[in-house]
Each structure stands twice: as C-alpha cells, then as structure tokens.
Amino acid sequence: MTTSTHTSAYERRLKLVQDVLTGRTELDGKTTRDLAVHVLHALDHIPERVR
C-alpha cells in the first residue's frame, strides 16, 4: 500500500529557496527556513506588474 503526500506549491517554493540559502551560506537548517519564509513573503508582496 502506497501513501501519497501532497506538497503545496508554497512548500515547494519554500524548499527551493531554503536549498539555495543552504548551498550559498553557512546557516543552519532552522535559520535558512526562517529566512526562506521571509524571502518568499517579500517576493509574494511585490506587485505583479513589477515582477
């Protein structure tokens, strides 16, 4: 029996940003996740016409 798990688009984007931060900095997992949340929040609040 297989169990499928749904990953939201937000969680996939969050993981992508977190992976970049982990690869480019010496920050730990919790810190990179917290920072990734802030980065996505900022990106999501840029008006569409500016993006």
PDB file of C-alpha atoms in Angstrom:
ATOM      1  CA  MET A   1       0.000   0.000   0.000  1.00  0.00           C
ATOM      2  CA  THR A   2       1.449   3.358  -1.001  1.00  0.00           C
ATOM      3  CA  THR A   3       0.728   6.600   0.719  1.00  0.00           C
ATOM      4  CA  SER A   4       0.857   9.737  -1.348  1.00  0.00           C
ATOM      5  CA  THR A   5       1.591  13.038   0.296  1.00  0.00           C
ATOM      6  CA  HIS A   6       0.570  16.356  -1.161  1.00  0.00           C
ATOM      7  CA  THR A   7       3.126  19.140  -1.141  1.00  0.00           C
ATOM      8  CA  SER A   8       1.711  22.584  -1.727  1.00  0.00           C
ATOM      9  CA  ALA A   9       3.217  24.965  -4.260  1.00  0.00           C
ATOM     10  CA  TYR A  10       4.238  27.201  -1.353  1.00  0.00           C
ATOM     11  CA  GLU A  11       6.118  24.348   0.354  1.00  0.00           C
ATOM     12  CA  ARG A  12       7.931  23.513  -2.911  1.00  0.00           C
ATOM     13  CA  ARG A  13       8.938  27.173  -3.358  1.00  0.00           C
ATOM     14  CA  LEU A  14       9.986  27.368   0.284  1.00  0.00           C
ATOM     15  CA  LYS A  15      12.177  24.272  -0.112  1.00  0.00           C
ATOM     16  CA  LEU A  16      13.764  25.729  -3.254  1.00  0.00           C
ATOM     17  CA  VAL A  17      14.700  28.991  -1.510  1.00  0.00           C
ATOM     18  CA  GLN A  18      15.883  27.093   1.564  1.00  0.00           C
ATOM     19  CA  ASP A  19      18.108  24.855  -0.574  1.00  0.00           C
ATOM     20  CA  VAL A  20      19.678  27.894  -2.261  1.00  0.00           C
ATOM     21  CA  LEU A  21      20.344  29.537   1.097  1.00  0.00           C
ATOM     22  CA  THR A  22      21.817  26.335   2.497  1.00  0.00           C
ATOM     23  CA  GLY A  23      24.101  25.954  -0.517  1.00  0.00           C
ATOM     24  CA  ARG A  24      25.281  29.560  -0.514  1.00  0.00           C
ATOM     25  CA  THR A  25      25.650  30.240   3.219  1.00  0.00           C
ATOM     26  CA  GLU A  26      26.857  28.535   6.355  1.00  0.00           C
ATOM     27  CA  LEU A  27      23.499  28.956   8.104  1.00  0.00           C
ATOM     28  CA  ASP A  28      21.817  26.010   9.817  1.00  0.00           C
ATOM     29  CA  GLY A  29      18.518  24.428   8.758  1.00  0.00           C
ATOM     30  CA  LYS A  30      16.203  26.357  11.079  1.00  0.00           C
ATOM     31  CA  THR A  31      17.803  29.679  10.213  1.00  0.00           C
ATOM     32  CA  THR A  32      17.624  29.032   6.464  1.00  0.00           C
ATOM     33  CA  ARG A  33      13.963  28.008   6.746  1.00  0.00           C
ATOM     34  CA  ASP A  34      13.103  31.151   8.730  1.00  0.00           C
ATOM     35  CA  LEU A  35      14.954  33.306   6.210  1.00  0.00           C
ATOM     36  CA  ALA A  36      13.297  31.494   3.286  1.00  0.00           C
ATOM     37  CA  VAL A  37       9.872  32.283   4.775  1.00  0.00           C
ATOM     38  CA  HIS A  38      10.800  35.980   4.920  1.00  0.00           C
ATOM     39  CA  VAL A  39      12.161  35.954   1.353  1.00  0.00           C
ATOM     40  CA  LEU A  40       9.002  34.341  -0.036  1.00  0.00           C
ATOM     41  CA  HIS A  41       6.817  36.733   1.932  1.00  0.00           C
ATOM     42  CA  ALA A  42       8.673  39.676   0.410  1.00  0.00           C
ATOM     43  CA  LEU A  43       8.526  38.215  -3.116  1.00  0.00           C
ATOM     44  CA  ASP A  44       4.816  37.466  -2.805  1.00  0.00           C
ATOM     45  CA  HIS A  45       4.097  41.086  -1.909  1.00  0.00           C
ATOM     46  CA  ILE A  46       5.807  42.618  -4.948  1.00  0.00           C
ATOM     47  CA  PRO A  47       3.056  43.892  -7.242  1.00  0.00           C
ATOM     48  CA  GLU A  48       2.526  41.672 -10.287  1.00  0.00           C
ATOM     49  CA  ARG A  49       3.291  44.458 -12.770  1.00  0.00           C
ATOM     50  CA  VAL A  50       6.722  44.956 -11.165  1.00  0.00           C
ATOM     51  CA  ARG A  51       7.597  41.241 -11.219  1.00  0.00           C
TER      52      ARG A  51
END
